[in-house]
mmCIF file of C-alpha atoms and ligand atoms in Angstrom:
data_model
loop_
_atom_site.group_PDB
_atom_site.id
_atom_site.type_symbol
_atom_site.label_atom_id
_atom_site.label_comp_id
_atom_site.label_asym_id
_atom_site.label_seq_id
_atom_site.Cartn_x
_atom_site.Cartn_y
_atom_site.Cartn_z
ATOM 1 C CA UNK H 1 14.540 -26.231 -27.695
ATOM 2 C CA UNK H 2 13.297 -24.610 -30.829
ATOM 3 C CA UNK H 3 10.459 -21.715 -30.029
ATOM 4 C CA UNK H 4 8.479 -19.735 -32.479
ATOM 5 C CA UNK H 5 7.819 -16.342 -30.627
ATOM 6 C CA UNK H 6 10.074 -16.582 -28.746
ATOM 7 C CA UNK H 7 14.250 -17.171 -27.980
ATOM 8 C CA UNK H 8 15.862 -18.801 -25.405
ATOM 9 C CA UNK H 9 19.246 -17.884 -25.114
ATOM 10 C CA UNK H 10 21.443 -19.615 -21.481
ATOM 11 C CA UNK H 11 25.229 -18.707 -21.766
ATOM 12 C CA UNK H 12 27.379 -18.546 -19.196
ATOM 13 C CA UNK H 13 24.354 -18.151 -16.640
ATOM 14 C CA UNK H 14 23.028 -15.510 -18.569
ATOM 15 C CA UNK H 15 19.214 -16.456 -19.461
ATOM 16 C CA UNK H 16 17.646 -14.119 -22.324
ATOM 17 C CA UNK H 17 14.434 -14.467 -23.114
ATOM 18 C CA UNK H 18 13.292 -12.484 -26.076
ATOM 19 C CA UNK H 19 10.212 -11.957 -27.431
ATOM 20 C CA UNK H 20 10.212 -13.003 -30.278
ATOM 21 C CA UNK H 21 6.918 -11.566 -33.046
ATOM 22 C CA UNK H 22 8.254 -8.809 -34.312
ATOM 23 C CA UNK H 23 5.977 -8.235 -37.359
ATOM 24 C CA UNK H 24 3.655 -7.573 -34.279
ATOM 25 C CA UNK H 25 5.609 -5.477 -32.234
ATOM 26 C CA UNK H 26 5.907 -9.276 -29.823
ATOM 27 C CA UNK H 27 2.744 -8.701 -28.751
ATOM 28 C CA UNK H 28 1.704 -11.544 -26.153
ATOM 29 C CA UNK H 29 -0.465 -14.711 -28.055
ATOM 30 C CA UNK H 30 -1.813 -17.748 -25.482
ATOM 31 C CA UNK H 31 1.083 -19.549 -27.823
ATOM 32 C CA UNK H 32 3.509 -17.437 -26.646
ATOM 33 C CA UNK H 33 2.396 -17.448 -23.387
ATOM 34 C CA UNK H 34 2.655 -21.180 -23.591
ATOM 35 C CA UNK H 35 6.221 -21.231 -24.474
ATOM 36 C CA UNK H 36 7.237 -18.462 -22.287
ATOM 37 C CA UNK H 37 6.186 -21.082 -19.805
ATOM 38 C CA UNK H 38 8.265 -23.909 -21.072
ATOM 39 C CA UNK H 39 10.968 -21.151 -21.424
ATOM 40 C CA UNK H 40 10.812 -20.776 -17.539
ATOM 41 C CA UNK H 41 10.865 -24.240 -17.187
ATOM 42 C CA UNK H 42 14.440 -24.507 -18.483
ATOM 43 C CA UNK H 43 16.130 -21.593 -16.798
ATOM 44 C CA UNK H 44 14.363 -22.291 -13.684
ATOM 45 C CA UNK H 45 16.057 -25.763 -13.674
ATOM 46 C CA UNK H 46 18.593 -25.627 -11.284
ATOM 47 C CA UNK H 47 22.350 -24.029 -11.655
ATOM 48 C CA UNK H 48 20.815 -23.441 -15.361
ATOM 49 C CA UNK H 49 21.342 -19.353 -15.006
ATOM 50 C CA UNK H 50 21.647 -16.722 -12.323
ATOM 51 C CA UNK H 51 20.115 -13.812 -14.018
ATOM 52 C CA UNK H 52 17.447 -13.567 -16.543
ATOM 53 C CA UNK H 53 16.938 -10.659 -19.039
ATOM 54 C CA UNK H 54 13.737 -9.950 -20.940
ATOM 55 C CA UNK H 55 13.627 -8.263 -23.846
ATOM 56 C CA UNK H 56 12.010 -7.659 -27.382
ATOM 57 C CA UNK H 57 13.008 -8.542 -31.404
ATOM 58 C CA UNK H 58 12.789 -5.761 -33.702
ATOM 59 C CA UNK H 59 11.996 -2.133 -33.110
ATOM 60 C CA UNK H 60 9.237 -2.908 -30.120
ATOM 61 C CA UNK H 61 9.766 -4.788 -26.351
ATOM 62 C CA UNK H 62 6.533 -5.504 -26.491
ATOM 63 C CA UNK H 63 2.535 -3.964 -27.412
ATOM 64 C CA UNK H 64 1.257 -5.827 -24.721
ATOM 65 C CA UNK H 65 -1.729 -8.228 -25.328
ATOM 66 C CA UNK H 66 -2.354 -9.476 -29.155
ATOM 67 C CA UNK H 67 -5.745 -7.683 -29.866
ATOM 68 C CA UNK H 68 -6.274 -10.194 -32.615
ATOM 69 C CA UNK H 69 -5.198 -13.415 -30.895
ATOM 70 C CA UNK H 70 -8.556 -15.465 -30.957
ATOM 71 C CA UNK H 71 -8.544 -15.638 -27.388
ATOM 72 C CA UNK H 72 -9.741 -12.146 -27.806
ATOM 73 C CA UNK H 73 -12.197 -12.871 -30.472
ATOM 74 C CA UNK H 74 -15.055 -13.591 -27.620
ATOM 75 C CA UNK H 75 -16.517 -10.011 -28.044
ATOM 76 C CA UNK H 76 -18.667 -8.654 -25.120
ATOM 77 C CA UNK H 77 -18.851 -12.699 -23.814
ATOM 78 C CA UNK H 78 -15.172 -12.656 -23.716
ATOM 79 C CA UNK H 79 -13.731 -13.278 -20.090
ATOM 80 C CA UNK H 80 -10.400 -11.440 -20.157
ATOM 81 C CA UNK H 81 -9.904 -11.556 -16.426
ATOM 82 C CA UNK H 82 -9.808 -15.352 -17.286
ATOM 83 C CA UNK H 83 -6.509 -14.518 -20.162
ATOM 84 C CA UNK H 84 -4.836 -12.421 -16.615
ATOM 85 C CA UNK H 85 -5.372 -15.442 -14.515
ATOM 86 C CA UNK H 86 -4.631 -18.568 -17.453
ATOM 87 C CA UNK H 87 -0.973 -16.276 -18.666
ATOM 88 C CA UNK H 88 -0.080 -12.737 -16.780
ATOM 89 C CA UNK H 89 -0.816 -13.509 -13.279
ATOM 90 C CA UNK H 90 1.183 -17.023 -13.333
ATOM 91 C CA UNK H 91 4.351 -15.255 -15.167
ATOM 92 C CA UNK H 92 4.636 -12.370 -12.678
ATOM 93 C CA UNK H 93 4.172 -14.492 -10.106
ATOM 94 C CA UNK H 94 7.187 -16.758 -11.361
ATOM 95 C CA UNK H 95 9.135 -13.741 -12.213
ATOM 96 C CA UNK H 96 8.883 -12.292 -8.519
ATOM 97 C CA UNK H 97 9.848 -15.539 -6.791
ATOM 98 C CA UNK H 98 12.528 -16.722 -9.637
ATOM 99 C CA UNK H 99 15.597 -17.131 -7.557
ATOM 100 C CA UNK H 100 17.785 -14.688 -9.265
ATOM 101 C CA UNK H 101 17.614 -11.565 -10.207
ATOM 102 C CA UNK H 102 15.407 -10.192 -13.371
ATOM 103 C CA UNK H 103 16.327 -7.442 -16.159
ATOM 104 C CA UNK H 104 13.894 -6.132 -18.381
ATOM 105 C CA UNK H 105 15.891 -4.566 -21.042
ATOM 106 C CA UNK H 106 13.366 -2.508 -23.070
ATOM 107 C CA UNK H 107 14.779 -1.939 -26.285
ATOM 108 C CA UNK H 108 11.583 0.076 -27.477
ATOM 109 C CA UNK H 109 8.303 0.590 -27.030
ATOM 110 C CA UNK H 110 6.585 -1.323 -24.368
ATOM 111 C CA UNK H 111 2.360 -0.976 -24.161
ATOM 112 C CA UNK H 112 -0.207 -2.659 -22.313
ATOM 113 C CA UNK H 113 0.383 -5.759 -20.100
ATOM 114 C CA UNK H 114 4.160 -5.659 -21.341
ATOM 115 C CA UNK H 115 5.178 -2.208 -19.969
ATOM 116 C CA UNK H 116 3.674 -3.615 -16.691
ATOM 117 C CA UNK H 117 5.413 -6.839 -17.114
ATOM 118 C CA UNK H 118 9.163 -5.175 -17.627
ATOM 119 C CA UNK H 119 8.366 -2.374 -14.651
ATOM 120 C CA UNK H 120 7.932 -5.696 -11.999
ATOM 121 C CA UNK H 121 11.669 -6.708 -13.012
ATOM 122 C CA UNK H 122 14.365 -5.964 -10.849
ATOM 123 C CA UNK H 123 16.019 -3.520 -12.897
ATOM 124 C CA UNK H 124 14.618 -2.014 -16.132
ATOM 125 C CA UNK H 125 16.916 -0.847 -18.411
ATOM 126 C CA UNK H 126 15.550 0.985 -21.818
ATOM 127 C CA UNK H 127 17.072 2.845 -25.114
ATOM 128 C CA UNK H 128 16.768 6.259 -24.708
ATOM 129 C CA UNK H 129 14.538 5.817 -27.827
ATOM 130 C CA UNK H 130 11.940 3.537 -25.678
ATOM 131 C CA UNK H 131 8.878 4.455 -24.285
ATOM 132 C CA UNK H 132 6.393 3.550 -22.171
ATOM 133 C CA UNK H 133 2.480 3.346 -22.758
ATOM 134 C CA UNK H 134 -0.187 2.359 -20.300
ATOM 135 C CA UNK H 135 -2.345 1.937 -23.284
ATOM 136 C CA UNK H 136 -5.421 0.019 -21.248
ATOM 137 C CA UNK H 137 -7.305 3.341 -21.198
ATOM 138 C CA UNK H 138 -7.466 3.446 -24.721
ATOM 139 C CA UNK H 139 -9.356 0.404 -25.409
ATOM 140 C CA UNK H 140 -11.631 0.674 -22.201
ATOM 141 C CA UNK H 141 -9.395 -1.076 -20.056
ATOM 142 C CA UNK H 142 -8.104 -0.818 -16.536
ATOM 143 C CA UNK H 143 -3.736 -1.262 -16.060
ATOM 144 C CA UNK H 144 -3.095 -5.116 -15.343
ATOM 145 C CA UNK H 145 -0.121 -7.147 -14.931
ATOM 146 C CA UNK H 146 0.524 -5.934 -12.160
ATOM 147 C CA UNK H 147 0.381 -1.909 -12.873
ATOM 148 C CA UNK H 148 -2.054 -0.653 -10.223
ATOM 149 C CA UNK H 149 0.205 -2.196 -7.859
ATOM 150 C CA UNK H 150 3.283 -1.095 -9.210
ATOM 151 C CA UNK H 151 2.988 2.264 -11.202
ATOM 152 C CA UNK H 152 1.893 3.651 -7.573
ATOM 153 C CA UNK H 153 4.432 2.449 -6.051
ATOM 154 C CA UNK H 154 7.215 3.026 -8.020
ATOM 155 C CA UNK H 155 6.177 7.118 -9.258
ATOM 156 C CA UNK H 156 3.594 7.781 -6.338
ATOM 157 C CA UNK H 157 -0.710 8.237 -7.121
ATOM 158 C CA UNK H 158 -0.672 11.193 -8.967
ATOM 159 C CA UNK H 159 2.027 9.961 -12.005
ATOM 160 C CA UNK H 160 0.571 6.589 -11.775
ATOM 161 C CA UNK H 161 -3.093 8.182 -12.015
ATOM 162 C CA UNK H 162 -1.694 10.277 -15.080
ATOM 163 C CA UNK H 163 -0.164 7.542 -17.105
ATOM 164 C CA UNK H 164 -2.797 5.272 -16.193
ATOM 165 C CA UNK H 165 -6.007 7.615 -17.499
ATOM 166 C CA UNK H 166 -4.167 9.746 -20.295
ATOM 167 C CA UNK H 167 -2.542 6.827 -21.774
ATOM 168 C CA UNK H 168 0.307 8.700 -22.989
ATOM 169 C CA UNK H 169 3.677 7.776 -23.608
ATOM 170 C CA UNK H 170 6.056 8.512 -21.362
ATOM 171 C CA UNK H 171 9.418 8.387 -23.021
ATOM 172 C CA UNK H 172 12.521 6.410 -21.034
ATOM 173 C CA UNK H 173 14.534 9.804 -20.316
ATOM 174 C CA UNK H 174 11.642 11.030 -18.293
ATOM 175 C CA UNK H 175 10.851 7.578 -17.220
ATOM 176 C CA UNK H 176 14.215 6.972 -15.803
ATOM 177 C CA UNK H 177 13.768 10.961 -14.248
ATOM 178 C CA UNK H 178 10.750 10.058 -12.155
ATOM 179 C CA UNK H 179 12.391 6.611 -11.278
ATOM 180 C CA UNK H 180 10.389 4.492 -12.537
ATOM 181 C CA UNK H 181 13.069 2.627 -14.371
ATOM 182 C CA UNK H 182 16.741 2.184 -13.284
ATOM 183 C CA UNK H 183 18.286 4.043 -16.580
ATOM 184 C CA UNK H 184 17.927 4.546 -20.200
ATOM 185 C CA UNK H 185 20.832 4.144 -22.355
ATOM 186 C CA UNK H 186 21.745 5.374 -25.918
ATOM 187 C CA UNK H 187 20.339 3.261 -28.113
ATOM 188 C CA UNK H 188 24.171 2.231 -29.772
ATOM 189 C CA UNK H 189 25.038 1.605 -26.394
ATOM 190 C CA UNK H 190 22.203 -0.775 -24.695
ATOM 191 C CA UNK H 191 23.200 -4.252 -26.070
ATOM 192 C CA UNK H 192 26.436 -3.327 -24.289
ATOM 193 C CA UNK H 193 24.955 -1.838 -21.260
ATOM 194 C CA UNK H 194 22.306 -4.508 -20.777
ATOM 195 C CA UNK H 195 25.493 -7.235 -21.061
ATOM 196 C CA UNK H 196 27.484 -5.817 -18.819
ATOM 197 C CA UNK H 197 24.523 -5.388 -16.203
ATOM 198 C CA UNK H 198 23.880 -8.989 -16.792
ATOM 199 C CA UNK H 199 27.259 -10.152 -16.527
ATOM 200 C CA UNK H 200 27.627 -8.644 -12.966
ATOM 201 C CA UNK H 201 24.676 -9.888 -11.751
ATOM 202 C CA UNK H 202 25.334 -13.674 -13.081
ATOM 203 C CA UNK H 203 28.497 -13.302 -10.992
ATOM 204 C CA UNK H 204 27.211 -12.067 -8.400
ATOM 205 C CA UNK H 205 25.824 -13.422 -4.938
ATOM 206 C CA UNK H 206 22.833 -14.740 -6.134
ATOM 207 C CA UNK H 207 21.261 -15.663 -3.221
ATOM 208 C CA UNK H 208 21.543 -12.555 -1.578
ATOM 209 C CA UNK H 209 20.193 -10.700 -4.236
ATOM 210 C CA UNK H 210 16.704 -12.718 -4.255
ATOM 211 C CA UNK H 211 17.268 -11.687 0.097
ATOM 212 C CA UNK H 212 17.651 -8.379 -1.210
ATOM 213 C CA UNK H 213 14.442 -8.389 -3.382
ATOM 214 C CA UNK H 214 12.403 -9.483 -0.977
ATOM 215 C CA UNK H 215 13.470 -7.438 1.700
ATOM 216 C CA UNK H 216 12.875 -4.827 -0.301
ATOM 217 C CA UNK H 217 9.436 -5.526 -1.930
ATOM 218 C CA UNK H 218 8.432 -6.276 1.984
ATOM 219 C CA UNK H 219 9.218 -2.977 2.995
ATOM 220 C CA UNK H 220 6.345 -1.005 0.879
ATOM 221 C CA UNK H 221 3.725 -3.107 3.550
ATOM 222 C CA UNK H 222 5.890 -2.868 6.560
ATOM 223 C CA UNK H 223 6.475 -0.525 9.572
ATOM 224 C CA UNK H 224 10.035 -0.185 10.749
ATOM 225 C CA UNK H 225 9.742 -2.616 13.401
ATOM 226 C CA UNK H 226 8.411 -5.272 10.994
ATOM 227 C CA UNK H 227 11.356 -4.736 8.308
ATOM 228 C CA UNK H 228 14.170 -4.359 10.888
ATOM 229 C CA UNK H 229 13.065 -7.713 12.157
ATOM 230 C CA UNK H 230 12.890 -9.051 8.550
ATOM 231 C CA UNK H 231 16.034 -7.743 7.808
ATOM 232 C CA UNK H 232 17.815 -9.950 11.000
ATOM 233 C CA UNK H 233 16.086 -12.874 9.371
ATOM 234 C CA UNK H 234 16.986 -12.414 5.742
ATOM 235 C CA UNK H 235 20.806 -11.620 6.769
ATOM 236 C CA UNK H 236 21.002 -14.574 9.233
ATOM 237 C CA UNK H 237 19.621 -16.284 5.895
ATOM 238 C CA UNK H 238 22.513 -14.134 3.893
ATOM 239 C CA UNK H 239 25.149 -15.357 6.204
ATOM 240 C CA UNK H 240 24.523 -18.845 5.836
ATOM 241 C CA UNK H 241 25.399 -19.298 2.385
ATOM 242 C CA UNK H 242 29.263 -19.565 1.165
ATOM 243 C CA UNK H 243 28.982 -16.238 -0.753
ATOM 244 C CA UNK H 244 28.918 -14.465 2.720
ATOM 245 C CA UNK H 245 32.671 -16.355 3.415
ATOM 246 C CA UNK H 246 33.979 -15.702 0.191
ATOM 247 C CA UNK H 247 32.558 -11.818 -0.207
ATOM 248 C CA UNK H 248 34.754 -11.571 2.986
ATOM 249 C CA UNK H 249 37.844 -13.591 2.559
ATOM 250 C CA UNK H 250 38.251 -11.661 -0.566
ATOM 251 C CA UNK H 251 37.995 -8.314 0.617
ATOM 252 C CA UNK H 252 40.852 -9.240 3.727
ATOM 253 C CA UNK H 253 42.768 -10.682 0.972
ATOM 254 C CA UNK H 254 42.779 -7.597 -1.764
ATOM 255 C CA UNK H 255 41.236 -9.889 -4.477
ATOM 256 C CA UNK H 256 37.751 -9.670 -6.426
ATOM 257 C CA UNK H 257 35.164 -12.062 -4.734
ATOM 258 C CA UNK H 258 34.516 -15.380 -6.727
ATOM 259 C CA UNK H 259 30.441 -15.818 -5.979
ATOM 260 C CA UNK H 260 29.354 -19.386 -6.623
ATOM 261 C CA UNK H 261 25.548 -17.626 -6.015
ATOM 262 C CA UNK H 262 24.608 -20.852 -3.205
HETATM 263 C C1 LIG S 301 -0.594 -5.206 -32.801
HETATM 264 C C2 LIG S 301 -0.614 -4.762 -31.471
HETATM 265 C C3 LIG S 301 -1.412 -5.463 -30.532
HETATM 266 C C4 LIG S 301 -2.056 -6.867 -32.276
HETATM 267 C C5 LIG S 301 0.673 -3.476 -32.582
HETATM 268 N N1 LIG S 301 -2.118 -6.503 -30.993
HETATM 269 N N2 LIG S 301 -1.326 -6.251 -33.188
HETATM 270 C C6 LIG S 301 -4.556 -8.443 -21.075
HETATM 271 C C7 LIG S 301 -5.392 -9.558 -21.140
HETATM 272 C C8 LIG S 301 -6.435 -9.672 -22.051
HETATM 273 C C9 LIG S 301 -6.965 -8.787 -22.780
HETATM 274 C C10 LIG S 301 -6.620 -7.475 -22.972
HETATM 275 O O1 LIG S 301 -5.526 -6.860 -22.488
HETATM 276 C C11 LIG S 301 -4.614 -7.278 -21.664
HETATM 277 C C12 LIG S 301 -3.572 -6.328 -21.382
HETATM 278 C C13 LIG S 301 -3.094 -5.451 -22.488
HETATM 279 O O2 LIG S 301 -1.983 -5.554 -22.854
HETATM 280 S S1 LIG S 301 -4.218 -4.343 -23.115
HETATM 281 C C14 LIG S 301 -3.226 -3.364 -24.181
HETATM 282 C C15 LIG S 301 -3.001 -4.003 -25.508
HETATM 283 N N3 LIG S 301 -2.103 -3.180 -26.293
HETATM 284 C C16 LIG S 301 -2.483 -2.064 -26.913
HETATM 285 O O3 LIG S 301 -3.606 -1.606 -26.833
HETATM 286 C C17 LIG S 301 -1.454 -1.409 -27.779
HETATM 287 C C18 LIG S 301 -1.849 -1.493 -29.228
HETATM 288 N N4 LIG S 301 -0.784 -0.976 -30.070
HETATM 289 C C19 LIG S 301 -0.563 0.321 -30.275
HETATM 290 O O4 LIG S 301 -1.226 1.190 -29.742
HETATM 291 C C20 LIG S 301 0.578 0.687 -31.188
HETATM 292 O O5 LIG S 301 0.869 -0.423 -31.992
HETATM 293 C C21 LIG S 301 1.834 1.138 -30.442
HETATM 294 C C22 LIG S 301 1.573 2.522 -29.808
HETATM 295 C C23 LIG S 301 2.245 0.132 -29.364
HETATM 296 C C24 LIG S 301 2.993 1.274 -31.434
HETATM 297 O O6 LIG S 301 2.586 2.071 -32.532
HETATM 298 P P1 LIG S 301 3.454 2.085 -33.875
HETATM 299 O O7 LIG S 301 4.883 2.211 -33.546
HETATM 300 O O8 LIG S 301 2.835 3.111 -34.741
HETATM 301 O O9 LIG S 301 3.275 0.627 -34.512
HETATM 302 P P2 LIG S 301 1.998 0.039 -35.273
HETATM 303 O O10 LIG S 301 0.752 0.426 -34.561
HETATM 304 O O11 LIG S 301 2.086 0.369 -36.706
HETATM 305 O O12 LIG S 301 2.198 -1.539 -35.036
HETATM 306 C C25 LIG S 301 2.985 -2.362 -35.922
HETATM 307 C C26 LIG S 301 2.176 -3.579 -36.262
HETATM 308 O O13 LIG S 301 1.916 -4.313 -35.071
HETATM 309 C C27 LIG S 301 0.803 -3.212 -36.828
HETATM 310 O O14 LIG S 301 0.444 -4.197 -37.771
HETATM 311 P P3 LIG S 301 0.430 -3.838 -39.351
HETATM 312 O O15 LIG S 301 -0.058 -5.099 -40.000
HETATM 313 O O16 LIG S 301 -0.500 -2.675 -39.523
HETATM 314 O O17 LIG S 301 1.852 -3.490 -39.689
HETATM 315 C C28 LIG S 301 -0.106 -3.304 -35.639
HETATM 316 O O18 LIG S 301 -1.437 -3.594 -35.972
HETATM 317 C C29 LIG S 301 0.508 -4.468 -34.868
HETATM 318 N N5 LIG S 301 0.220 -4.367 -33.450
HETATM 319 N N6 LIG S 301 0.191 -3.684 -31.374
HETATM 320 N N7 LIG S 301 -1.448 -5.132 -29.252
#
């Protein structure tokens, strides 16, 4: 399939989907936005991957929103809670329920919608020369894609209030200090990192990772009673699948597990 900003990489069940503009730092067009969603298409197909990692071309992940797409050429008549609902909300959506895990692998600077987009991965991995910008503020904006749900969340009200109205950015060494991404990696060292991360999780159980995720996301809106219950549901779910046989046959017979991710 031949893309124009963006790649579409599948080997081995390793999806990478990089954004792909990087005379723009990959900001986000309604093109690419289109072909990120024919991009999903193909590594939602099934068996076609079992982990997908995002990242960015060039010197940038992403600046977020193209400020000179026409889409945004409407002026004060322009509807861009209608751009969320047509491209952002749809792709996070798909993101959270694709059945396998999801890396964002930040390989610099990530603004606007796309900072928000990496931080609802799974795991965020970023350079240690990355950084993160919640630039809405700047242009009379609010966070989207996700942020006001996530930034909270992730760093508590106060750092998410901070990012969110000084629009400043936060670089990945502090980012990965107040958790709000897994880790930050020397920069000579991330392509190596981010493949190794992805490796394990394509051979992973597969299955019971997407469990995991959603056990997890659950518990933010839970009490204990509600998420213990959830848990006995999402294990008896677990325990269905092969993985749950071979995880243990393997460890009784002193040999690395061989996950088919069913
Ligand atoms: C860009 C952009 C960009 C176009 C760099 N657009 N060209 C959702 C739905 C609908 C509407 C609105 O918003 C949203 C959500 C959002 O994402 S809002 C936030 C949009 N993003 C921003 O406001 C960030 C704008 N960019 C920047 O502040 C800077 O470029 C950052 C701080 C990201 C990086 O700065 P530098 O490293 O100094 O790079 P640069 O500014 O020189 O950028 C390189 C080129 O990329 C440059 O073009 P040029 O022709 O001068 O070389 C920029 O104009 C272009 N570019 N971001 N968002």
């Amino acid at each position: 399939m031949k893309f124009e900003s963006i790649l579409l990489d599948i080997t081995e069940g390793v999806a990478t989907l990089t954004l792909h503009r990087p005379e723009r730092l990959n900001a986000f067009t309604e093109a690419m936005h289109a072909e990120i969603r024919t991009a999903m298409d193909l590594i939602e197909k099934p068996a076609a991957a079992r982990v997908l990692v995002l990242t960015g071309s060039g010197r940038g992940f992403s600046a977020g929103q193209d400020l000179a797409d026409p889409v945004m050429s409407g002026g004060r008549d322009m509807d861009v809670g209608s751009t969320l609902e047509r491209n952002y909300n749809p792709l996070l959506h798909r993101l959270h329920a694709l059945p396998m895990p999801v890396i964002a692998a930040v390989n610099g600077i990530a603004a606007g919608a796309a900072a928000n987009l990496a931080l609802a991965c799974d795991l965020v991995i970023a350079t240690r020369s990355a950084s993160f910008l919640q630039a809405f503020a700047r242009i009379g904006l609010i966070p989207d894609a996700g942020g006001t749900y996530t930034l909270p969340r992730l760093v508590g009200l106060q750092r998410a209030m901070g990012l969110a109205m000084l629009a400043e950015p936060l670089s990945a060494e502090k980012a990965e200090q107040w958790g709000l991404i897994w880790k930050c990696v020397d920069d000579d060292r991330f392509a190596e990192e981010v493949k190794a991360i992805a490796r394990k999780l394509a051979d992973g159980p597969t299955r019971a990772y997407t469990l995991t995720r959603r056990a997890l996301r659950a518990s933010v809106d839970n009490d204990f009673g509600t998420q213990l219950a959830l848990e006995a549901d999402l294990q008896r779910e677990a325990s269905d699948g092969p993985d749950f046989k071979e995880g243990v046959s393997a460890f009784l017979e002193k040999r690395p597990a061989r996950f088919t991710g069913a």
